[in-house]
């Protein structure tokens, strides 16, 4: 569930531990990761505002969208200008790009960072801004990176990985999350970014393209609905898998749990070639069986000896059918272990 | 054994085992002249036939979702410090010294209730057993025991962190040449030649090909580094353990790295919804064998990692095929073990 992921990010990191990091990844078929990103951002912001989270502030590194978008989003989410000091948007000026929108440099809460390739400077800038928000004490802040894909345009993977790991291991960082478009990168880059994160949320399409169907209809559908799969790495090494459906609506994004055949209670019984379960009739019959020594209580002294062939009783009662292995065996041999078998 | 008559049937005579080795704490003589150091996990020592061979290179294939290799490293390093063996720790993080603070302390005897010695504590039952004197009776001082059980909840006491013995290096900003140089100087200052066998030290490198290291695109250089390290370790009677996230390498290089290892372990994260005690799986693919061509055939190659009372690490053989709770299929078929859904095959 997306909410539990937000709670994990809200709770942050323990002392001496790496901060939890979320990767939101999608592909061209289902470009809904921005919606998920916005959702996580607004959830975390509300937690920060309510004082419920470990972090007391947030730094947003905006590369794909302009800071005014984030300012507007936070404003519409109920965060007025007074408490805007808890958020800081760091805008990275894209190479070859002019003025982005109508974003003035001097607006409160927005800093323009011009050096695209120097990730060490970005790291220190983010830390400075974060410490500026939360103060010099022990408070932590969380970081949102608009898109790691944009960062990877200019820097090699090792620098980015170094940035992410240094951010995660810094003691003032509570949690971080970022966006990744998985089809733009090759598999090793995707694997490396997933390795750096503790939660991976991938947006996949629900509808399969069947032959004969209109591709356009499916494309449209994929813009409104998708499946979100999350893998959470927990501290003790167990991995939790979750799935949800995303619906994009006017007001935002809603998540519904999948009620289809996938979430059927998974039994731990392995698939083997014989039947381990009992049918209804079999269960009923089983409950009617009289166990070997039970009936001695009722009928005194009637001890039936083991017979050579199976016994038949009333067919309404359940029965135990005992067949001897071989018919030549003498029934009264001394070593007959079935002597006291009492059916 | 050959008799003392002049006529000998063979020209080889068995050397008596050198006395000093059995007295040096932390070193245990094994078959074929091999000497073992403990891995810090009693079950792993038992499975590997005594421990890690001196002069061998152990490689651990990390699962990106599981942190169990850290447990292995912690136990390995703490055991080395307990036996006063010099330690070099290389990590991909910026501050490797922080990891030393998470090393576990050996369990104090009063907490340690061993699982298989229940009858000895049973006061009203006295067993007169002919072979009791051959079994392990004394509870040795934990410093001199070959393998201690570690309490993962308690940090290692300060007294074991002698300044000269422990060295940390961060692999994030180093080049491979400098790293190799560090390793060779570390090994050179610790090894002694001569008849007495000493342990040249322990080297632990964590997450060798993590993405934040600057050398990750130099595939052949990394391979050359591992080969050189293996030679250094063999020459100076040391033990090196390298953990690496194998999924970040290309498959051909991952295979090459696996072939270079003397002992190869792998870890697997656990996806099950049941089996609450198990935290993961450890696979053992190769075991180092020194001075012999006879391989070690294990009864099982996959073991479950459990935390006994949340404190000590326990490896248990699996009795049935683990079931992937997510997809509902089982890893093993009824007769033999087939490949699992995503990771490599689990062998029983």
XYZ file of C-alpha atoms in Angstrom:
691
model
C 0.000 0.000 0.000
C 1.162 3.437 -0.790
C 0.235 4.662 2.644
C 2.436 2.170 4.391
C 5.313 3.259 2.160
C 4.700 6.860 3.176
C 4.671 5.772 6.776
C 8.016 4.060 6.351
C 9.412 7.278 4.912
C 7.801 9.255 7.647
C 9.364 7.166 10.375
C 12.752 7.708 8.906
C 16.007 6.193 9.969
C 17.293 4.894 13.236
C 20.573 6.012 14.692
C 23.466 4.662 12.704
C 21.289 3.267 9.968
C 20.871 4.227 6.361
C 17.857 6.418 5.646
C 15.004 4.678 3.822
C 14.944 5.544 0.152
C 12.102 5.099 -2.297
C 12.490 4.693 -6.038
C 9.386 5.361 -8.096
C 9.844 3.989 -11.549
C 7.674 3.810 -14.592
C 7.909 3.426 -18.309
C 6.469 5.154 -21.343
C 3.412 2.925 -21.300
C 2.281 4.096 -17.914
C 3.739 7.527 -17.231
C 1.979 7.851 -13.908
C 5.041 8.052 -11.709
C 4.717 11.808 -11.431
C 1.323 11.338 -9.862
C 2.720 8.854 -7.385
C 5.590 11.224 -6.663
C 3.177 14.063 -5.981
C 1.131 11.841 -3.764
C 4.134 10.814 -1.674
C 5.258 14.420 -1.515
C 1.917 15.690 -0.281
C 1.586 12.871 2.233
C 5.016 13.506 3.661
C 4.359 17.237 3.732
C 1.221 16.753 5.734
C 3.119 14.554 8.163
C 5.855 17.138 8.481
C 3.308 19.873 9.035
C 1.500 17.894 11.670
C 4.764 17.196 13.414
C 4.241 13.462 13.182
C 7.307 12.612 11.210
C 10.936 12.291 12.107
C 11.860 15.044 9.681
C 11.024 18.644 10.307
C 11.580 19.926 6.822
C 11.931 18.943 3.222
C 14.260 19.855 0.401
C 12.972 19.308 -3.108
C 15.468 19.072 -5.923
C 13.393 20.082 -8.909
C 14.775 19.171 -12.287
C 11.831 18.261 -14.395
C 9.190 20.587 -13.120
C 9.527 24.162 -12.103
C 9.506 25.170 -8.475
C 6.379 27.221 -8.925
C 4.584 23.952 -9.595
C 5.685 22.645 -6.226
C 4.904 25.897 -4.497
C 1.429 25.822 -5.944
C 0.966 22.205 -5.034
C 2.017 22.797 -1.461
C -0.198 25.854 -1.262
C -3.196 24.010 -2.551
C -2.462 21.273 -0.088
C -3.161 23.677 2.690
C 0.327 24.857 3.421
C 0.230 28.586 3.510
C 3.059 31.009 3.149
C 3.717 31.181 6.867
C 4.974 27.670 7.169
C 6.722 27.700 3.843
C 10.004 27.938 5.635
C 9.833 24.225 6.155
C 10.203 23.540 2.472
C 12.908 24.489 0.174
C 12.992 23.914 -3.516
C 16.319 23.626 -5.175
C 16.113 24.193 -8.849
C 18.858 22.809 -10.975
C 19.307 24.824 -14.076
C 19.343 22.521 -17.035
C 22.148 22.865 -19.458
C 21.181 24.727 -22.578
C 17.932 25.847 -21.110
C 17.033 29.427 -20.577
C 14.833 30.904 -17.944
C 12.449 28.301 -16.782
C 8.965 29.634 -16.661
C 8.457 32.692 -14.597
C 10.437 31.592 -11.644
C 12.229 34.489 -10.054
C 15.446 33.721 -8.303
C 14.648 35.724 -5.310
C 11.378 34.116 -4.396
C 11.307 32.677 -0.952
C 12.105 29.094 -0.601
C 13.662 28.615 -4.000
C 17.345 28.419 -4.751
C 18.804 28.081 -8.172
C 21.736 25.782 -8.510
C 23.667 26.243 -11.642
C 26.346 23.653 -11.745
C 24.805 20.667 -13.376
C 27.699 18.280 -13.358
C 29.166 18.763 -9.955
C 27.309 16.421 -7.686
C 29.518 17.087 -4.715
C 28.449 20.695 -4.739
C 24.867 19.581 -5.078
C 25.319 17.345 -2.078
C 26.686 20.142 0.079
C 24.054 22.576 -1.199
C 21.267 20.185 -0.292
C 22.742 19.643 3.132
C 23.153 23.325 3.742
C 19.628 24.073 2.734
C 18.330 21.281 4.855
C 20.242 22.411 7.880
C 19.000 25.893 7.185
C 15.446 24.704 7.473
C 15.696 22.501 10.497
C 18.417 24.257 12.382
C 21.791 23.165 13.571
C 20.604 20.714 16.135
C 19.850 17.079 15.666
C 16.725 17.495 13.597
C 16.461 15.762 10.326
C 14.942 16.600 6.998
C 13.777 14.606 4.051
C 14.746 15.010 0.416
C 12.767 14.608 -2.774
C 14.615 14.387 -6.077
C 12.386 15.173 -8.981
C 14.053 12.923 -11.308
C 17.159 10.839 -11.146
C 16.795 10.306 -14.879
C 17.533 13.963 -15.408
C 20.581 13.786 -13.206
C 21.883 10.830 -15.141
C 21.867 12.886 -18.313
C 25.001 14.645 -17.253
C 26.794 12.614 -14.649
C 28.078 9.061 -14.661
C 26.316 6.449 -12.627
C 29.042 6.186 -10.017
C 28.776 9.871 -9.084
C 25.042 9.607 -8.771
C 25.354 6.461 -6.694
C 27.885 8.206 -4.521
C 25.513 11.132 -4.026
C 22.605 8.902 -3.118
C 24.599 6.744 -0.741
C 26.159 9.763 0.959
C 22.739 11.326 1.377
C 21.373 8.108 2.813
C 24.201 7.713 5.266
C 24.177 11.307 6.469
C 22.920 11.692 9.996
C 20.686 14.668 9.235
C 18.723 12.975 6.491
C 15.579 11.213 7.547
C 14.361 9.739 4.268
C 14.531 10.381 0.565
C 12.649 9.497 -2.565
C 13.209 9.961 -6.259
C 11.814 9.282 -9.648
C 13.218 7.092 -12.392
C 12.038 6.368 -15.901
C 13.203 2.846 -16.320
C 12.970 2.504 -20.085
C 15.397 5.327 -20.695
C 18.240 3.571 -18.926
C 19.817 0.227 -19.458
C 19.284 -2.634 -17.080
C 22.533 -2.191 -15.167
C 21.680 1.414 -14.365
C 18.223 0.417 -13.255
C 19.663 -2.384 -11.150
C 22.167 -0.007 -9.557
C 19.520 2.583 -8.674
C 17.288 -0.117 -7.241
C 20.231 -1.408 -5.253
C 20.621 2.011 -3.682
C 17.027 2.163 -2.552
C 15.202 0.325 0.156
C 11.722 0.523 -1.404
C 11.015 0.144 -5.091
C 7.601 1.182 -6.377
C 7.081 0.336 -10.018
C 4.146 1.524 -12.045
C 2.988 -1.049 -14.524
C 0.147 -1.227 -16.929
C -2.912 -3.214 -16.045
C -4.142 -3.876 -19.510
C -2.393 -6.256 -21.825
C -2.335 -5.530 -25.454
C -4.340 -8.241 -27.094
C -4.332 -8.679 -30.777
C -7.200 -7.016 -32.537
C -7.748 -4.433 -29.863
C -7.429 -0.794 -30.450
C -4.031 0.313 -29.215
C -5.219 3.860 -28.718
C -7.903 2.849 -26.312
C -5.379 0.993 -24.194
C -2.985 3.890 -24.248
C -5.706 6.143 -22.999
C -6.594 3.668 -20.347
C -3.015 3.429 -19.223
C -2.984 7.133 -18.660
C -5.706 6.825 -16.104
C -5.166 3.496 -14.478
C -2.143 1.432 -13.604
C -0.836 -1.094 -11.183
C 1.646 -0.208 -8.513
C 3.965 -2.905 -7.267
C 6.094 -2.278 -4.250
C 9.007 -4.165 -2.838
C 9.991 -3.171 0.657
C 13.279 -4.277 2.097
C 12.916 -4.652 5.785
C 15.624 -4.460 8.369
C 15.813 -8.134 9.097
C 16.256 -9.048 5.467
C 12.752 -10.050 4.587
C 11.119 -8.523 1.583
C 7.515 -7.470 1.504
C 5.636 -7.395 -1.766
C 2.529 -5.326 -2.223
C 0.301 -4.489 -5.126
C -2.292 -1.823 -5.653
C -4.211 -0.194 -8.412
C -3.804 3.474 -9.178
C -6.640 5.553 -10.524
C -6.013 9.064 -11.648
C -8.884 11.378 -11.012
C -9.560 15.054 -10.969
C -8.693 15.464 -7.359
C -5.557 13.467 -7.496
C -4.624 9.870 -7.266
C -6.407 7.106 -5.446
C -5.135 3.722 -4.571
C -7.301 0.688 -4.328
C -6.248 -2.716 -3.333
C -6.448 -5.400 -5.913
C -9.303 -7.753 -5.249
C -8.641 -10.050 -8.122
C -7.303 -13.564 -8.126
C -3.796 -12.435 -7.382
C -4.382 -11.567 -3.811
C -5.976 -14.863 -2.922
C -4.701 -16.100 0.390
C -1.607 -17.917 -0.607
C -1.490 -21.249 0.995
C 1.858 -22.569 1.885
C 1.027 -26.024 0.658
C 3.340 -26.930 -2.178
C 2.009 -28.088 -5.489
C 2.604 -31.777 -5.533
C 1.195 -34.602 -7.565
C -1.083 -35.944 -4.881
C -3.972 -34.415 -3.107
C -3.369 -33.197 0.384
C -6.759 -31.705 0.964
C -9.970 -33.446 1.804
C -13.210 -32.813 0.042
C -16.386 -32.082 1.948
C -17.705 -35.617 1.807
C -14.349 -36.982 2.837
C -14.206 -34.677 5.806
C -17.662 -35.751 6.829
C -16.781 -39.401 6.564
C -13.626 -38.869 8.515
C -15.479 -37.404 11.397
C -17.685 -40.472 11.511
C -14.901 -42.977 11.852
C -14.688 -44.753 15.123
C -11.124 -45.045 16.174
C -9.723 -48.468 17.121
C -9.888 -48.294 20.858
C -12.857 -46.030 21.143
C -15.547 -48.586 20.848
C -14.145 -50.663 23.675
C -15.661 -48.208 26.060
C -19.088 -48.921 24.708
C -19.022 -52.656 24.130
C -17.254 -54.445 26.904
C -15.067 -57.310 26.029
C -15.840 -57.453 22.382
C -12.423 -57.552 20.926
C -12.282 -58.097 17.300
C -9.141 -59.590 15.972
C -7.482 -58.483 12.848
C -9.006 -60.192 9.869
C -7.467 -61.134 6.666
C -9.625 -58.987 4.515
C -11.140 -55.663 5.054
C -14.050 -55.283 7.355
C -17.269 -53.866 6.235
C -19.736 -52.289 8.534
C -22.758 -50.188 8.055
C -22.110 -47.954 5.211
C -23.470 -44.986 7.106
C -20.510 -45.029 9.445
C -17.035 -44.156 8.394
C -14.809 -47.141 8.290
C -11.225 -48.107 8.572
C -10.249 -50.574 5.923
C -7.269 -52.611 6.872
C -5.699 -54.885 4.302
C -2.912 -57.142 5.253
C 0.179 -57.172 3.169
C 0.160 -60.819 2.372
C -2.348 -63.528 2.907
C 0.090 -66.222 3.870
C 0.984 -64.680 7.159
C -0.312 -66.562 10.090
C -2.560 -64.468 12.195
C -1.390 -65.907 15.480
C 2.319 -65.678 15.093
C 4.034 -64.421 18.186
C 5.614 -61.559 16.451
C 2.458 -60.355 14.868
C 2.409 -56.731 15.762
C -1.161 -56.331 14.726
C -2.417 -58.585 17.436
C -3.903 -55.877 19.439
C -5.032 -53.889 16.505
C -8.540 -53.214 17.336
C -10.752 -51.941 14.590
C 51.568 -45.403 10.488
C 55.005 -46.584 9.398
C 57.002 -48.632 11.867
C 60.446 -47.704 13.077
C 62.196 -50.579 11.275
C 64.674 -49.787 8.635
C 62.633 -51.145 5.827
C 59.874 -48.731 5.103
C 57.079 -49.439 2.766
C 56.922 -45.906 1.485
C 59.282 -43.029 1.405
C 56.754 -40.703 2.857
C 56.238 -40.456 6.528
C 53.577 -38.545 8.211
C 54.767 -35.352 9.836
C 53.639 -34.851 13.335
C 51.511 -31.790 13.520
C 53.477 -28.761 14.571
C 52.920 -28.071 18.212
C 52.567 -24.313 18.049
C 49.531 -24.315 15.835
C 47.378 -26.035 18.352
C 48.389 -23.516 20.947
C 47.769 -20.357 19.002
C 44.254 -19.318 19.751
C 42.261 -18.754 16.666
C 44.054 -21.273 14.497
C 42.958 -24.823 14.212
C 44.886 -27.438 12.301
C 42.893 -29.437 9.846
C 43.382 -32.320 7.440
C 46.076 -32.201 4.795
C 48.051 -29.554 6.584
C 45.407 -26.923 6.249
C 44.916 -24.435 9.035
C 41.531 -22.991 9.787
C 40.392 -19.729 11.250
C 36.900 -19.369 12.513
C 34.215 -17.521 10.658
C 32.553 -16.422 13.851
C 29.486 -18.547 13.226
C 29.746 -22.022 14.789
C 27.312 -23.585 12.350
C 29.162 -22.243 9.350
C 32.451 -23.553 10.680
C 30.928 -26.950 11.088
C 29.408 -26.950 7.605
C 32.642 -25.851 5.953
C 34.572 -28.577 7.699
C 36.443 -26.525 10.253
C 36.225 -22.900 9.233
C 37.883 -20.715 6.649
C 41.174 -22.070 5.338
C 44.181 -19.845 5.836
C 45.254 -18.594 2.473
C 41.833 -18.775 0.899
C 39.609 -16.164 -0.638
C 35.961 -16.202 0.321
C 33.461 -14.441 -1.877
C 29.903 -13.760 -0.880
C 27.306 -12.988 -3.517
C 25.004 -10.353 -2.132
C 21.339 -10.182 -2.778
C 20.362 -6.539 -3.308
C 17.440 -6.993 -0.985
C 19.108 -8.787 1.891
C 21.531 -7.467 4.506
C 22.764 -10.834 5.714
C 26.231 -10.405 4.299
C 26.665 -7.701 6.934
C 25.937 -10.273 9.610
C 28.561 -12.577 8.133
C 31.085 -9.764 8.010
C 30.330 -8.670 11.534
C 30.847 -12.115 12.962
C 33.986 -12.626 10.882
C 35.537 -9.362 11.992
C 34.565 -9.710 15.629
C 36.030 -13.206 15.769
C 39.273 -11.898 14.325
C 39.467 -9.136 16.895
C 38.771 -11.587 19.674
C 41.733 -13.687 18.623
C 43.926 -10.647 18.192
C 44.276 -11.164 14.488
C 44.968 -8.012 12.490
C 42.053 -6.761 10.463
C 41.679 -4.618 7.378
C 38.172 -3.521 6.544
C 37.254 -1.911 3.243
C 33.816 -0.500 2.693
C 32.018 1.419 -0.002
C 30.667 3.949 2.454
C 32.468 7.138 3.332
C 32.910 6.259 6.967
C 33.885 2.634 7.439
C 34.840 3.111 11.082
C 31.173 3.434 11.915
C 30.651 -0.174 11.004
C 33.125 -1.271 13.635
C 30.737 0.002 16.235
C 28.196 -2.570 15.193
C 30.387 -5.605 15.788
C 28.872 -8.032 18.242
C 30.224 -9.105 21.590
C 30.721 -12.739 22.452
C 27.926 -14.108 24.497
C 28.701 -14.342 28.172
C 28.532 -17.876 29.515
C 25.561 -17.231 31.714
C 23.310 -16.279 28.805
C 24.498 -19.027 26.611
C 22.161 -21.977 26.852
C 23.427 -24.250 24.162
C 20.810 -26.152 22.331
C 22.439 -29.520 22.356
C 23.651 -29.736 25.910
C 20.415 -29.836 27.765
C 21.071 -33.117 29.488
C 24.192 -31.911 31.148
C 22.251 -29.315 32.987
C 19.681 -31.812 34.167
C 20.560 -32.187 37.783
C 18.521 -35.183 38.737
C 19.778 -37.372 35.927
C 23.301 -38.653 35.998
C 24.496 -40.456 32.986
C 27.420 -42.765 33.249
C 28.780 -42.656 29.770
C 31.949 -44.338 28.682
C 32.848 -41.740 26.074
C 32.085 -38.668 28.054
C 35.717 -37.808 28.473
C 36.127 -37.450 24.727
C 33.397 -34.941 24.370
C 33.901 -31.275 24.911
C 33.610 -30.620 28.609
C 35.376 -27.460 29.506
C 33.850 -24.152 28.833
C 36.990 -22.391 27.721
C 37.545 -18.763 28.172
C 35.837 -17.068 25.302
C 39.039 -15.511 24.067
C 40.671 -18.835 23.556
C 37.784 -20.731 22.161
C 38.137 -21.359 18.492
C 34.705 -20.080 17.644
C 32.634 -17.944 19.913
C 28.946 -17.430 19.745
C 28.212 -13.802 19.314
C 25.410 -11.868 20.870
C 24.290 -9.600 18.081
C 22.587 -7.234 20.406
C 25.649 -6.246 22.367
C 28.459 -4.202 20.871
C 32.002 -5.440 21.072
C 33.913 -4.236 24.077
C 36.483 -1.529 23.646
C 39.349 -3.674 24.858
C 39.416 -5.636 21.626
C 39.973 -2.623 19.447
C 43.719 -2.381 19.717
C 44.804 0.511 17.554
C 47.454 -1.182 15.485
C 45.478 -4.194 14.564
C 42.486 -2.629 12.947
C 42.581 -0.616 9.774
C 39.725 0.796 7.765
C 39.647 2.038 4.235
C 36.860 3.471 2.149
C 36.765 2.099 -1.369
C 34.547 4.843 -2.665
C 37.250 7.236 -3.759
C 40.205 4.959 -4.187
C 41.562 3.504 -7.334
C 42.164 -0.200 -7.512
C 45.944 0.199 -7.495
C 45.934 2.106 -4.260
C 43.557 -0.398 -2.724
C 45.802 -3.273 -3.722
C 48.770 -1.461 -2.288
C 46.987 -0.956 0.990
C 46.189 -4.643 1.144
C 49.729 -5.709 0.366
C 51.295 -3.403 2.958
C 48.791 -4.640 5.501
C 49.646 -8.243 4.752
C 53.382 -7.606 4.626
C 53.544 -6.117 8.057
C 51.689 -9.022 9.541
C 53.057 -12.129 7.982
C 56.057 -14.049 9.165
C 57.843 -16.720 7.298
C 59.324 -19.770 8.897
C 58.128 -23.013 10.281
C 55.653 -21.622 12.718
C 52.396 -20.897 11.026
C 50.857 -17.616 11.858
C 47.821 -15.927 10.612
C 48.638 -13.054 8.328
C 45.465 -11.274 9.214
C 41.946 -10.921 8.008
C 40.790 -8.729 5.174
C 37.132 -7.926 4.761
C 35.926 -5.933 1.766
C 32.261 -5.101 1.706
C 30.259 -4.488 -1.455
C 33.247 -4.499 -3.725
C 31.421 -3.456 -6.879
C 28.866 -1.148 -5.330
C 27.758 1.538 -7.801
C 29.294 4.406 -5.868
C 32.832 3.163 -6.305
C 34.696 4.968 -9.002
C 36.114 1.873 -10.649
C 32.927 0.015 -11.429
C 33.154 0.381 -15.161
C 36.624 -1.141 -15.218
C 35.588 -4.761 -15.359
C 38.919 -6.290 -16.220
C 40.747 -4.192 -13.642
C 38.455 -5.400 -10.915
C 39.033 -8.957 -11.988
C 42.789 -8.397 -11.924
C 42.490 -6.938 -8.443
C 40.725 -9.997 -7.152
C 43.295 -12.268 -8.711
C 46.165 -10.292 -7.191
C 44.499 -10.247 -3.814
C 44.037 -13.983 -3.982
C 47.738 -14.422 -4.643
C 48.704 -12.097 -1.814
C 46.455 -13.868 0.604
C 47.777 -17.265 -0.358
C 51.367 -16.149 0.039
C 50.933 -14.529 3.396
C 48.634 -17.021 5.079
C 45.781 -14.627 5.516
C 42.064 -14.860 4.909
C 40.113 -12.456 2.738
C 36.388 -12.152 2.395
C 34.830 -10.054 -0.357
C 31.106 -9.422 -0.658
C 29.756 -8.162 -3.925
C 26.290 -7.461 -5.344
C 26.462 -9.899 -8.219
C 23.351 -8.608 -9.948
C 25.111 -5.361 -10.768
C 27.782 -7.108 -12.793
C 27.308 -8.457 -16.241
C 26.637 -12.162 -16.148
C 29.939 -13.165 -17.718
C 31.931 -11.169 -15.203
C 29.823 -12.411 -12.383
C 30.694 -15.941 -13.435
C 34.375 -15.058 -13.647
C 34.314 -13.671 -10.138
C 32.567 -16.768 -8.871
C 35.196 -18.970 -10.428
C 37.973 -17.016 -8.753
C 36.637 -17.698 -5.305
C 38.019 -20.464 -3.157
C 34.912 -20.532 -1.052
C 31.725 -19.155 -2.516
C 28.667 -18.260 -0.473
C 25.528 -16.526 -1.517
C 22.644 -15.011 0.292
C 19.026 -14.844 -0.612
C 16.356 -12.597 0.702
C 13.260 -14.173 1.969
C 9.945 -13.580 0.332
C 7.897 -15.939 2.390
C 4.874 -14.941 4.275
C 5.302 -17.775 6.714
C 8.396 -19.039 8.526
C 8.639 -16.176 10.915
C 11.952 -17.131 12.426
C 13.882 -17.358 9.210
C 15.431 -14.157 8.080
C 16.991 -15.425 4.909
C 18.933 -18.129 3.165
C 22.602 -18.840 2.789
C 23.796 -20.882 -0.129
C 27.165 -22.593 -0.139
C 28.433 -23.235 -3.606
C 32.116 -23.920 -3.194
C 34.297 -24.837 -0.268
C 38.045 -24.270 -0.274
C 40.152 -27.363 -0.076
C 43.842 -26.897 0.470
C 46.467 -29.462 -0.483
C 43.977 -31.962 -1.729
C 42.052 -32.740 -4.833
C 39.169 -34.308 -3.012
C 36.212 -31.951 -2.983
C 33.992 -31.486 -0.019
C 30.565 -32.817 -0.756
C 27.961 -31.147 1.375
C 24.727 -32.753 2.432
C 22.866 -29.628 1.584
C 23.856 -26.400 -0.067
C 21.133 -24.104 1.144
C 20.697 -23.217 4.756
C 18.259 -21.007 6.477
C 19.534 -18.149 8.554
C 17.745 -17.780 11.828
C 18.310 -15.597 14.805
C 18.214 -17.675 17.926
C 16.429 -15.607 20.555
C 17.173 -12.611 18.319
C 20.741 -12.737 19.472
C 22.876 -15.345 17.855
C 23.102 -16.450 14.281
C 22.078 -19.984 13.567
C 22.224 -21.842 10.288
C 19.873 -24.690 9.766
C 19.514 -27.181 7.051
C 16.215 -26.901 5.263
C 13.966 -29.899 5.534
C 11.660 -29.072 2.745
C 11.712 -26.903 -0.296
C 10.968 -23.288 0.486
C 7.838 -21.991 -1.042
C 7.626 -18.665 -2.697
C 4.648 -17.181 -0.971
C 4.251 -14.479 -3.542
C 3.517 -16.629 -6.486
C 2.356 -19.756 -4.778
C 4.706 -22.096 -6.572
C 7.208 -24.250 -4.830
C 10.868 -24.273 -5.591
C 11.204 -27.982 -5.687
C 9.243 -30.594 -7.524
C 8.446 -33.869 -5.935
C 11.543 -35.728 -6.946
C 14.322 -33.318 -7.695
C 14.984 -29.687 -7.354
C 14.201 -27.527 -10.288
C 15.176 -23.954 -10.837
C 13.361 -21.374 -8.859
C 11.431 -18.496 -10.233
C 14.061 -15.850 -10.157
C 17.199 -16.708 -8.296
C 19.534 -19.525 -9.072
C 18.690 -23.076 -8.269
C 18.480 -24.114 -4.685
C 20.018 -27.451 -4.058
C 19.106 -29.875 -1.384
